[in-house]
GROMACS .gro file of C-alpha atoms in nm:
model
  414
    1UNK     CA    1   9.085   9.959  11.334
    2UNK     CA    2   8.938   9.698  11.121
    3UNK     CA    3   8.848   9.772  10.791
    4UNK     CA    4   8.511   9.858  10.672
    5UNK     CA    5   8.214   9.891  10.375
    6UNK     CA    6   8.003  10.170  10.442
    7UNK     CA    7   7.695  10.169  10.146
    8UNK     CA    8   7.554  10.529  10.175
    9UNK     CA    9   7.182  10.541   9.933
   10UNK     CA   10   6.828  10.603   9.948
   11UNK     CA   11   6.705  10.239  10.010
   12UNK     CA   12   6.693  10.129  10.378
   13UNK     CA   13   6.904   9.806  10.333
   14UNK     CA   14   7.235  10.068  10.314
   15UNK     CA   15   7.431  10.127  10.600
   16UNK     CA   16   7.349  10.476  10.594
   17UNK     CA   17   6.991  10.612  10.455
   18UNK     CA   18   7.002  10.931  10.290
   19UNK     CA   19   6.628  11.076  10.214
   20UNK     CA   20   6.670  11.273   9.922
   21UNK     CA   21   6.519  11.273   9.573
   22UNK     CA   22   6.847  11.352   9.398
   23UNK     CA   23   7.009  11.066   9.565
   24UNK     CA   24   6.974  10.657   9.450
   25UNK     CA   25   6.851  10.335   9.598
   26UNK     CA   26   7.247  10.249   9.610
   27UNK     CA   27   7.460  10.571   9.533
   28UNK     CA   28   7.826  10.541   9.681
   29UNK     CA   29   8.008  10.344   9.948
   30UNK     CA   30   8.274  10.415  10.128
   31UNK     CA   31   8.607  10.186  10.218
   32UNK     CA   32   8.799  10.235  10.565
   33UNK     CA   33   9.112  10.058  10.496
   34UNK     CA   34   9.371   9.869  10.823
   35UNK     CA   35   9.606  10.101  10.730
   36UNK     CA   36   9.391  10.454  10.826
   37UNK     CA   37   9.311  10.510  10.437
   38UNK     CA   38   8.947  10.583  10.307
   39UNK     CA   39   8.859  10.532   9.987
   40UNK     CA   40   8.487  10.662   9.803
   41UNK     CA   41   8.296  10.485   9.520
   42UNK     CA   42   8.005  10.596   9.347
   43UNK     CA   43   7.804  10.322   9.293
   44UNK     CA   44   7.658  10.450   8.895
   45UNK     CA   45   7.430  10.675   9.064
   46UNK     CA   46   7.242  10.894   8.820
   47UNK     CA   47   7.280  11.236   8.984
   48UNK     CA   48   7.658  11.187   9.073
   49UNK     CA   49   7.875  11.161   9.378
   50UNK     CA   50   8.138  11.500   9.456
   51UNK     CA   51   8.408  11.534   9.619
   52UNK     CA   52   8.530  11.982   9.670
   53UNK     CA   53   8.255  11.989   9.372
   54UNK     CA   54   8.421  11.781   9.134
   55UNK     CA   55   8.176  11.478   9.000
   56UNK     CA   56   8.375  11.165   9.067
   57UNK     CA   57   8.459  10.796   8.863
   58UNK     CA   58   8.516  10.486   9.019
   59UNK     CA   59   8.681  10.541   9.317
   60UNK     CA   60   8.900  10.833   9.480
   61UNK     CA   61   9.088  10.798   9.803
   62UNK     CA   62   8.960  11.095  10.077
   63UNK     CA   63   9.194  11.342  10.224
   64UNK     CA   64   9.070  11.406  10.600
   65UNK     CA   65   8.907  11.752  10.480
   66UNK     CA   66   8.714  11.686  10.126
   67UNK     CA   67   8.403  11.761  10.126
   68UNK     CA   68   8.182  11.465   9.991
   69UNK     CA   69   7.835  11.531   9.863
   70UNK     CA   70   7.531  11.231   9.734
   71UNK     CA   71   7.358  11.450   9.409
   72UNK     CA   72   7.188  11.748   9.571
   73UNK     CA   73   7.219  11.664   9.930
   74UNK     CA   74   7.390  11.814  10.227
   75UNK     CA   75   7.735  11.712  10.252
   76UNK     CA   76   7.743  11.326  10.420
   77UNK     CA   77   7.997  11.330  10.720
   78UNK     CA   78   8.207  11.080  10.637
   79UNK     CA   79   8.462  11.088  10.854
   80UNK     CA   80   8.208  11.025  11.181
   81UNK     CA   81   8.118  10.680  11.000
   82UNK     CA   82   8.412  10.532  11.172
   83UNK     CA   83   8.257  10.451  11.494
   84UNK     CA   84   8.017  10.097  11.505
   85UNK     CA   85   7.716  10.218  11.437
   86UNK     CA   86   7.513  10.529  11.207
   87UNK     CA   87   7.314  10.792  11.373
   88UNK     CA   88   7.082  10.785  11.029
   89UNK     CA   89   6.990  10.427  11.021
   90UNK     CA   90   7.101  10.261  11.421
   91UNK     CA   91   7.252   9.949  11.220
   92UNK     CA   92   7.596   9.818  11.256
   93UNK     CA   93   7.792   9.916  10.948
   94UNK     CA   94   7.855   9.582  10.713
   95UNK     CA   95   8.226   9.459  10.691
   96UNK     CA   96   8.388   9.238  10.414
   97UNK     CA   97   8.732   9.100  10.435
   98UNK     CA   98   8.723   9.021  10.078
   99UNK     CA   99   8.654   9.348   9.963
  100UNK     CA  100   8.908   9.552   9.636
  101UNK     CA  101   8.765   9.895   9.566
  102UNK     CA  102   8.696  10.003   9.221
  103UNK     CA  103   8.973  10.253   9.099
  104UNK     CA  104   8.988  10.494   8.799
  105UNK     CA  105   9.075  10.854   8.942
  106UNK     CA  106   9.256  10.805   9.234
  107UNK     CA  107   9.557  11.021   9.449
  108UNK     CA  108   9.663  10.711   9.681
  109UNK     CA  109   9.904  10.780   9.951
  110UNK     CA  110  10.230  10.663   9.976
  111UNK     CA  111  10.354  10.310  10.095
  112UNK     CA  112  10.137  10.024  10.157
  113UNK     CA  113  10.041   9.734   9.903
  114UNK     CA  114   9.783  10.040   9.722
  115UNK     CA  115  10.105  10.226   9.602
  116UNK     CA  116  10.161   9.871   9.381
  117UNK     CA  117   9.784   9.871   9.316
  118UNK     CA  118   9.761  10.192   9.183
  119UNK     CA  119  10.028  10.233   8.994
  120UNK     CA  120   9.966   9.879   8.812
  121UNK     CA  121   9.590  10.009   8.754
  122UNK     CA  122   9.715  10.384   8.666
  123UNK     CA  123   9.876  10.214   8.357
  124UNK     CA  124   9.589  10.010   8.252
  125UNK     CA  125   9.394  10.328   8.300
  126UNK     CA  126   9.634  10.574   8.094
  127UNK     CA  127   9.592  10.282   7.826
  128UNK     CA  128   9.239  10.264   7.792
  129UNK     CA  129   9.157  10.628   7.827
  130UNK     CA  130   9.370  10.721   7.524
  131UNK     CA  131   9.109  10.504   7.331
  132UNK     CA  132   8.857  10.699   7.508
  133UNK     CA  133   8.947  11.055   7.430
  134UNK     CA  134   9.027  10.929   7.078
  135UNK     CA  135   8.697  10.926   7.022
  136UNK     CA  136   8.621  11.229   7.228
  137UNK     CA  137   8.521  11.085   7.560
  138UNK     CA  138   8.633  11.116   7.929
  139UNK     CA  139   8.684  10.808   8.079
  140UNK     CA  140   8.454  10.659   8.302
  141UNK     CA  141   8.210  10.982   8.297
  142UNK     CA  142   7.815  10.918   8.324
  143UNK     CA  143   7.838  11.189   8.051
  144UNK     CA  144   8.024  11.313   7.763
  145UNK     CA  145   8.274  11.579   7.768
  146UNK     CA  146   8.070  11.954   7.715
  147UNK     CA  147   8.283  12.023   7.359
  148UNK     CA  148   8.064  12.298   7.326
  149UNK     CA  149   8.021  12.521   7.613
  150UNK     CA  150   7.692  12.684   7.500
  151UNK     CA  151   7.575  12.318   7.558
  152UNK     CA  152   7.571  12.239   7.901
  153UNK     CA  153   7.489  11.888   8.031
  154UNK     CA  154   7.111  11.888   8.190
  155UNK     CA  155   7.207  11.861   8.605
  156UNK     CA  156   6.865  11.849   8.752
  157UNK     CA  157   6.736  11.560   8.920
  158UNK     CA  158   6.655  11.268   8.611
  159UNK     CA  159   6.540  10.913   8.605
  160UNK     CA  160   6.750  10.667   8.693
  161UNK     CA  161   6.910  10.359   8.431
  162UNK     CA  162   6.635  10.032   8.440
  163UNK     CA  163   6.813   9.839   8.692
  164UNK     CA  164   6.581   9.531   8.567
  165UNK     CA  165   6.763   9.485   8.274
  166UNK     CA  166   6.522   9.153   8.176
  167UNK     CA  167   6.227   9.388   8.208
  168UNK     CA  168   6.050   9.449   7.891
  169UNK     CA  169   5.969   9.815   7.806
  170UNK     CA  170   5.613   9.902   7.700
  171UNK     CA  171   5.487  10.126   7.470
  172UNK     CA  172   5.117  10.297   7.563
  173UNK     CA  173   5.016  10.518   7.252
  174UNK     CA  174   4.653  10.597   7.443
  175UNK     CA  175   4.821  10.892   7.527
  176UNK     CA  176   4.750  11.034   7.197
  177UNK     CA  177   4.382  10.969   7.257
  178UNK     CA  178   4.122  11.197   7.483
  179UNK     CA  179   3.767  11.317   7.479
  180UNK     CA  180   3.869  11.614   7.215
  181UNK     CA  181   4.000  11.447   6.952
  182UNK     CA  182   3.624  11.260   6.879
  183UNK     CA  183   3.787  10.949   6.731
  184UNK     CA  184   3.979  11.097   6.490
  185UNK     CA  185   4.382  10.924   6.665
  186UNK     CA  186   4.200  10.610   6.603
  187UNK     CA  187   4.104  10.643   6.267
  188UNK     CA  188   4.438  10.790   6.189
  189UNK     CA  189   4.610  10.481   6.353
  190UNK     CA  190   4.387  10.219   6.184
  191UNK     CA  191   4.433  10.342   5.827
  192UNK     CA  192   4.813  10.348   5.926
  193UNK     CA  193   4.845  10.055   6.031
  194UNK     CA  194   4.662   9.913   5.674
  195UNK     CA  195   4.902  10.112   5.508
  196UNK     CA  196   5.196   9.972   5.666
  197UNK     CA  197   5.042   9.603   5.625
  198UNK     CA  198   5.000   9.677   5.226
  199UNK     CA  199   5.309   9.879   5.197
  200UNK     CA  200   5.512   9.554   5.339
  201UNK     CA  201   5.273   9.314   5.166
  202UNK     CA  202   5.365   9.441   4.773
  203UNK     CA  203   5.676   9.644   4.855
  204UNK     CA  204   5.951   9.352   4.885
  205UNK     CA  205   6.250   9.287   5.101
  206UNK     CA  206   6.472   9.647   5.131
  207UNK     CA  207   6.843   9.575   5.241
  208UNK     CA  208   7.012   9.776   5.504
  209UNK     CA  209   7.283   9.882   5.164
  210UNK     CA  210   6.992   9.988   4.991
  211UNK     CA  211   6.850  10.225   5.272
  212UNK     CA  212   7.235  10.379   5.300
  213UNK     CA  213   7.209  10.423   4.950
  214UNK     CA  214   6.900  10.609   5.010
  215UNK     CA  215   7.118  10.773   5.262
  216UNK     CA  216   7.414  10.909   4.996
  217UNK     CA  217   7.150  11.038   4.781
  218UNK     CA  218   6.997  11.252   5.060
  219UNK     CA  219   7.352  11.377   5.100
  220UNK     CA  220   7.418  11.467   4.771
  221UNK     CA  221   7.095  11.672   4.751
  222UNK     CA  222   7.190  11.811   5.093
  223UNK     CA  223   7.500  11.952   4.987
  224UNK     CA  224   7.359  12.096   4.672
  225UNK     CA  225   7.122  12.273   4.869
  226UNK     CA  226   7.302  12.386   5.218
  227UNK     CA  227   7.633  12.466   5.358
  228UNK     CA  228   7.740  12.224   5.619
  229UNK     CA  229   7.932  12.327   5.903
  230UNK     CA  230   8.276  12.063   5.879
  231UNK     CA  231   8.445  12.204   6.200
  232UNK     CA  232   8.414  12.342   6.579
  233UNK     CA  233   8.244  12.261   6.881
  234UNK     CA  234   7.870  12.190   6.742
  235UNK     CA  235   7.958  11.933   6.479
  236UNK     CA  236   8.218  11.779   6.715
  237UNK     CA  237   7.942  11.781   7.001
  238UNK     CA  238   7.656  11.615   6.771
  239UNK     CA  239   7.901  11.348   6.626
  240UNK     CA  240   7.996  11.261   7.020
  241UNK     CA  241   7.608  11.252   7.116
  242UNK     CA  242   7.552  11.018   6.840
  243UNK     CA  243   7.801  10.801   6.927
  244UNK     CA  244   7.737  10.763   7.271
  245UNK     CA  245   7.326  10.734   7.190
  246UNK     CA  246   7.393  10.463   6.909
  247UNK     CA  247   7.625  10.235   7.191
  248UNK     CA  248   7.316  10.221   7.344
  249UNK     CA  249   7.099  10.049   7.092
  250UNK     CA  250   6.995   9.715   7.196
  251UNK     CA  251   6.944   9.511   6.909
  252UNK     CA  252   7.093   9.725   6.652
  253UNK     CA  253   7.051   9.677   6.290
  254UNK     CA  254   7.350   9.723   6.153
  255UNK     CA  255   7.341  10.076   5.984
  256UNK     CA  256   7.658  10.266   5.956
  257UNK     CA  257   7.512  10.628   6.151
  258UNK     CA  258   7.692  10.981   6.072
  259UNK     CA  259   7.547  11.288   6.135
  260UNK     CA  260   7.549  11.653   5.980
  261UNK     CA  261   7.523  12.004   6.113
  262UNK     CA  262   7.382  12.238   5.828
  263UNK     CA  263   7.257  12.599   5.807
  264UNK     CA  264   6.886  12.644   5.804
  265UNK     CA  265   6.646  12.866   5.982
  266UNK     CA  266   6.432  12.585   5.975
  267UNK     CA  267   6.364  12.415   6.308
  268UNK     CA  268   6.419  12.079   6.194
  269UNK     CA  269   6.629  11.731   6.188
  270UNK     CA  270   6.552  11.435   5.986
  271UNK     CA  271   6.713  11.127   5.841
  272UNK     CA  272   6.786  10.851   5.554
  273UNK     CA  273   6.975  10.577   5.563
  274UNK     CA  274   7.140  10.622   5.876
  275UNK     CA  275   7.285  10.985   5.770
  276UNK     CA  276   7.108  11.235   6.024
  277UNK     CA  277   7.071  11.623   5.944
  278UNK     CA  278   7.054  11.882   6.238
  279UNK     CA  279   6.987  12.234   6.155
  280UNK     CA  280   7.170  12.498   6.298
  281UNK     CA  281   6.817  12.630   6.415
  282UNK     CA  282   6.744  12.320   6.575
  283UNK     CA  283   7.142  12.319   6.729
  284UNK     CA  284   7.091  12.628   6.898
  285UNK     CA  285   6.663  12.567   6.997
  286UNK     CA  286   6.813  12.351   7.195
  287UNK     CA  287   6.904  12.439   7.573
  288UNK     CA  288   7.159  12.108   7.661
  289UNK     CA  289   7.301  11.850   7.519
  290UNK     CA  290   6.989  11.626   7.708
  291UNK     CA  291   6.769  11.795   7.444
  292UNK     CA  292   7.014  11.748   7.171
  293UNK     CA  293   7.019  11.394   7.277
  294UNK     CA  294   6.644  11.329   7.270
  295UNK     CA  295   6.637  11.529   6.929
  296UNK     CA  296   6.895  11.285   6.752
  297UNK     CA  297   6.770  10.986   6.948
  298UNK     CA  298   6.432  11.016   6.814
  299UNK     CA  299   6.651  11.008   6.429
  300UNK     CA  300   6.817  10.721   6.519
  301UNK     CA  301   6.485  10.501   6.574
  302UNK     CA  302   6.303  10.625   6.230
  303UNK     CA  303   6.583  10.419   6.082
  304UNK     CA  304   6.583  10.124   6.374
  305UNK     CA  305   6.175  10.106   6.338
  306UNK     CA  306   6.196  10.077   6.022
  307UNK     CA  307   6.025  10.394   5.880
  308UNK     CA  308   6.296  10.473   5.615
  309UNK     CA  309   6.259  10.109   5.494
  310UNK     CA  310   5.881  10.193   5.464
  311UNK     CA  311   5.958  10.518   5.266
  312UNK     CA  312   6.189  10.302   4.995
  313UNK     CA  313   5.893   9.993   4.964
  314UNK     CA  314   5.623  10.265   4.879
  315UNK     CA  315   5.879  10.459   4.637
  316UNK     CA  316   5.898  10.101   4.469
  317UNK     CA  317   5.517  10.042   4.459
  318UNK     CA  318   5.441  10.400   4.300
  319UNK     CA  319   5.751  10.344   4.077
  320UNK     CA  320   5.921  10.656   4.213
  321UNK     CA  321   6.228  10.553   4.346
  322UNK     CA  322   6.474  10.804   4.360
  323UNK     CA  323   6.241  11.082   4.357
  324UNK     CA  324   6.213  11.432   4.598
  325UNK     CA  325   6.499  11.291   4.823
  326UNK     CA  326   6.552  11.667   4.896
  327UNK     CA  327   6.191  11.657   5.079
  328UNK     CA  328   6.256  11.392   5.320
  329UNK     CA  329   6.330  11.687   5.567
  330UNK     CA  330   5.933  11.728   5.549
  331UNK     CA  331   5.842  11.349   5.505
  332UNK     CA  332   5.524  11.280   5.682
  333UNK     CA  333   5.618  10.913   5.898
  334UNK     CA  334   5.240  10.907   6.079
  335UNK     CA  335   5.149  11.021   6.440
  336UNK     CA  336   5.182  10.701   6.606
  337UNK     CA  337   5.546  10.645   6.402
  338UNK     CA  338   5.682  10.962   6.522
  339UNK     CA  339   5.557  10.908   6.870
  340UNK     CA  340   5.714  10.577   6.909
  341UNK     CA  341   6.057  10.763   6.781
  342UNK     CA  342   5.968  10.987   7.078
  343UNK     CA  343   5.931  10.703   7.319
  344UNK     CA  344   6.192  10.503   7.187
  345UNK     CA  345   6.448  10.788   7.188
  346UNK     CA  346   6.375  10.865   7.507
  347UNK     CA  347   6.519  10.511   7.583
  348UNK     CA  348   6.799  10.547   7.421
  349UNK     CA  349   6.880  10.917   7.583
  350UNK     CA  350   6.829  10.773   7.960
  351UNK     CA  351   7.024  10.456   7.900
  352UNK     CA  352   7.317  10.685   7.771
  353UNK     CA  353   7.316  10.865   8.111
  354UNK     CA  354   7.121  11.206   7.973
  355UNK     CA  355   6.808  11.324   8.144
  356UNK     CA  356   6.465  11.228   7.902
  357UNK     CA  357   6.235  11.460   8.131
  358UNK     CA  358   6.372  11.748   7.907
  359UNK     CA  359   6.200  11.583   7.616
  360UNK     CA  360   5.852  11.714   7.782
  361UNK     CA  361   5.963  12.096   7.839
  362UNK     CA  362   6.137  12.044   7.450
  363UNK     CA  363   5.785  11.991   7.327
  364UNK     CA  364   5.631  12.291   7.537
  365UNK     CA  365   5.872  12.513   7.357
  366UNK     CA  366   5.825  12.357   7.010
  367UNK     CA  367   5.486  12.413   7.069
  368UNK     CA  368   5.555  12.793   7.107
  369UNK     CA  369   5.813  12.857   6.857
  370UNK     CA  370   5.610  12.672   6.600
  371UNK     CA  371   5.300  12.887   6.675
  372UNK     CA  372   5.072  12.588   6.671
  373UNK     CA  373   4.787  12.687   6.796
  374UNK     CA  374   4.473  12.488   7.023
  375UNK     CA  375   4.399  12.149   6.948
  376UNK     CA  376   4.192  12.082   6.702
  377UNK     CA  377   3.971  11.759   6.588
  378UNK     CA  378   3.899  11.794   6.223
  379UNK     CA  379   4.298  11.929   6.166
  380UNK     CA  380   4.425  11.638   6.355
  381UNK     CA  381   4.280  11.395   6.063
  382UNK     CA  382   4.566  11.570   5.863
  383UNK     CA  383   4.831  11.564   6.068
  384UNK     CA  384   5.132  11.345   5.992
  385UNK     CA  385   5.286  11.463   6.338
  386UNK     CA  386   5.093  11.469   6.633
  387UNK     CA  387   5.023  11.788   6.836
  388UNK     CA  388   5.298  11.858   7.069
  389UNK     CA  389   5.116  11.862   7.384
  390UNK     CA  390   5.032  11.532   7.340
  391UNK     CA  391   5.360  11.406   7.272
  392UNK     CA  392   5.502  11.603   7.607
  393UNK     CA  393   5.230  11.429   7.765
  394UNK     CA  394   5.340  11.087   7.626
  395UNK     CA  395   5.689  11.131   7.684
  396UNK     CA  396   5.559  11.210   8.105
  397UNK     CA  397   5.359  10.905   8.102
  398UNK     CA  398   5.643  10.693   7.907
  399UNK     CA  399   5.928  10.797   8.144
  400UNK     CA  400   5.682  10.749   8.471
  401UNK     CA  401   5.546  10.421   8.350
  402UNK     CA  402   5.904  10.236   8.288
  403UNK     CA  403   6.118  10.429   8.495
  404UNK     CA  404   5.906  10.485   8.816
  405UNK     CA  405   5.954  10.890   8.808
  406UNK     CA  406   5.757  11.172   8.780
  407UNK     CA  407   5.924  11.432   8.576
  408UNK     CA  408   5.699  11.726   8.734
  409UNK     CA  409   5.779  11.635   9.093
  410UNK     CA  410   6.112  11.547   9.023
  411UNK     CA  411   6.027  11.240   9.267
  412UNK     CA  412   6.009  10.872   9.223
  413UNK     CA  413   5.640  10.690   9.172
  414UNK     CA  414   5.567  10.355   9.262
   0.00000   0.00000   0.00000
């Protein structure tokens, strides 16, 4: 038998076409070695490639009876794609003689030249994942470990990573607008955006030492005013969330990011200075880590946009610099600024592997838990936040605008 490269996806230039929303353009391929040996890759899909159940790395070498499943599909029968050609697409299945699968969790057999192979790369791998679960990782995983089980990763069908990496992301704020609000969003956003220009005009340069500054201070109050839990699963799960969310910044500015878990019946998170503060309310509002994610994502950005550097340049104007630190948990940013942290966490959350389609149902529930009532004209002047159906509805058009999916349908747009 020669040896074979059978790509298994959703887009009809694989071998074999799989029509399924939970399955990608290119999701696995698998290898079918001289020697009788078949080896599986996923191919970074975003919904994950199983083998008995278990979400897979890299690559894994088949036994004759696993079971191999693309996301939520039927289970692919593998073991018929040795013949020439594939019931599902009529092509001739692609071969490479230059081919090396990927490995990372692999059970080779024994004898042939991928005993040598795997045992070199098993090394390498033991290595490198030490580094990896130093820092409270599994190796290779689109996702975190779950370090707390009341936290379970979001499964359902998501948008996939931007494949077009050169592809610049747009941000459409008209979602904020409609025939309700009677002009009111773009009054707000005009006398913001002449506060901002003044603010920067007569505030003066702010360094990123004296936003952590800022930062300490906030702390200080903090701990003067709640308990913070040190230990466990939550504070262990946020610090691995913000890690893996802050990797993903693409032009990072250089802050040095930590984040708290403290006990409050308030349904809140904010930020200074790179230090983030998650209320235990907030912890346990929310259903997944994916919502965890977006939560601390949208943080992250208020520091990355600048908003905190805004904050310190008006504190310098009024002459007020270190004052009501304690209150930055109810600082008012602007309704366009904290919609952009929306947007721009939602980024952040898909290119970290996490689902950003729970961002919309997060805002339904806020919506309800906060008791906030119909939408109304003359209250919008005064809001600093903007109502939260219209930042659900943002976050839909945001993620179905740059990612090409529809997080109602669960489907892919054009």
């Amino acid at each position: 038998m020669n040896h074979k490269t059978i790509r298994v996806g959703r887009s009809r230039d694989n071998d074999v076409i799989l029509d399924h929303s939970s399955v990608s353009r290119h999701h696995l391929e698998f290898f079918y070695d001289n020697l009788g040996n078949v080896f599986l890759t996923d191919l970074n899909s975003s919904n994950g490639t199983f083998v008995n159940g278990r979400r897979i790395t890299g690559s894994v070498q088949l036994n004759h009876n696993d079971i191999v499943k693309a996301g939520l599909s039927d289970p692919i029968p593998w073991r018929n794609y040795l013949s020439q050609t594939s019931s599902n697409s009529g092509r001739e299945y692609q071969t490479d003689p230059n081919y090396s699968p990927r490995y990372e969790n692999q059970s080779p057999k024994s004898g042939g030249p991928w005993k040598t192979i795997a045992i070199t790369l098993s090394a390498v791998v033991a290595v490198v994942g030490l580094g990896f679960f130093a820092n409270e990782y599994l190796l290779g995983e689109d996702k975190p470990v779950e370090l707390d089980p009341d936290k379970p990763n979001n499964e359902e069908v998501q948008p996939e990573k931007r494949k077009e990496k050169n592809k610049e992301i747009t941000y459409d704020f008209s979602c904020l607008e409609d025939d309700e609000d009677l002009g009111t969003t773009k009054v707000i956003d005009i006398l913001s955006g002449i506060d901002s220009d003044v603010t920067e005009a007569l505030g003066g340069e702010v360094t990123i030492q004296e936003e952590e500054e800022l930062g300490d201070d906030l702390l200080r109050d903090c701990r003067n005013e709640y308990s913070f839990i040190e230990n466990g699963n939550k504070i262990k799960n946020l610090r691995g969330l913000l890690k893996r969310l802050v990797d993903q910044i693409k032009a990072p500015k250089g802050y040095h990011y930590s984040i708290y878990l403290i006990e409050s019946d308030e349904l809140n998170a904010f930020t200074a200075g790179a230090k983030i503060f998650v209320t235990t309310r907030m912890y346990d509002f929310c259903r997944s880590n994916d919502e965890l994610a977006c939560v601390i994502g949208h943080e992250i950005n208020h520091n990355e946009l600048g908003h905190i550097k805004e904050h310190i340049q008006k504190s310098k104007i009024l002459g007020d610099e270190g004052a009501a630190l304690a209150s930055f948990a109810t600082i008012p940013f602007g309704q366009k600024k904290e919609t952009h942290c929306d947007l721009t966490g939602i980024d952040l959350v898909i290119a970290a592997g996490y689902n950003g389609c729970v961002n919309i149902e997060l805002w339904k529930r806020m919506k309800q838990e906060s008791q906030e009532g119909e939408y109304n004209a003359f209250e919008n002047l005064f809001r600093s936040h903007p109502y939260s159906d219209k930042r659900a509805n943002c976050s839909h058009n945001h993620i179905r605008n740059n990612y090409g999916f529809d997080c109602d349908t669960k489907e892919e747009v054009e």
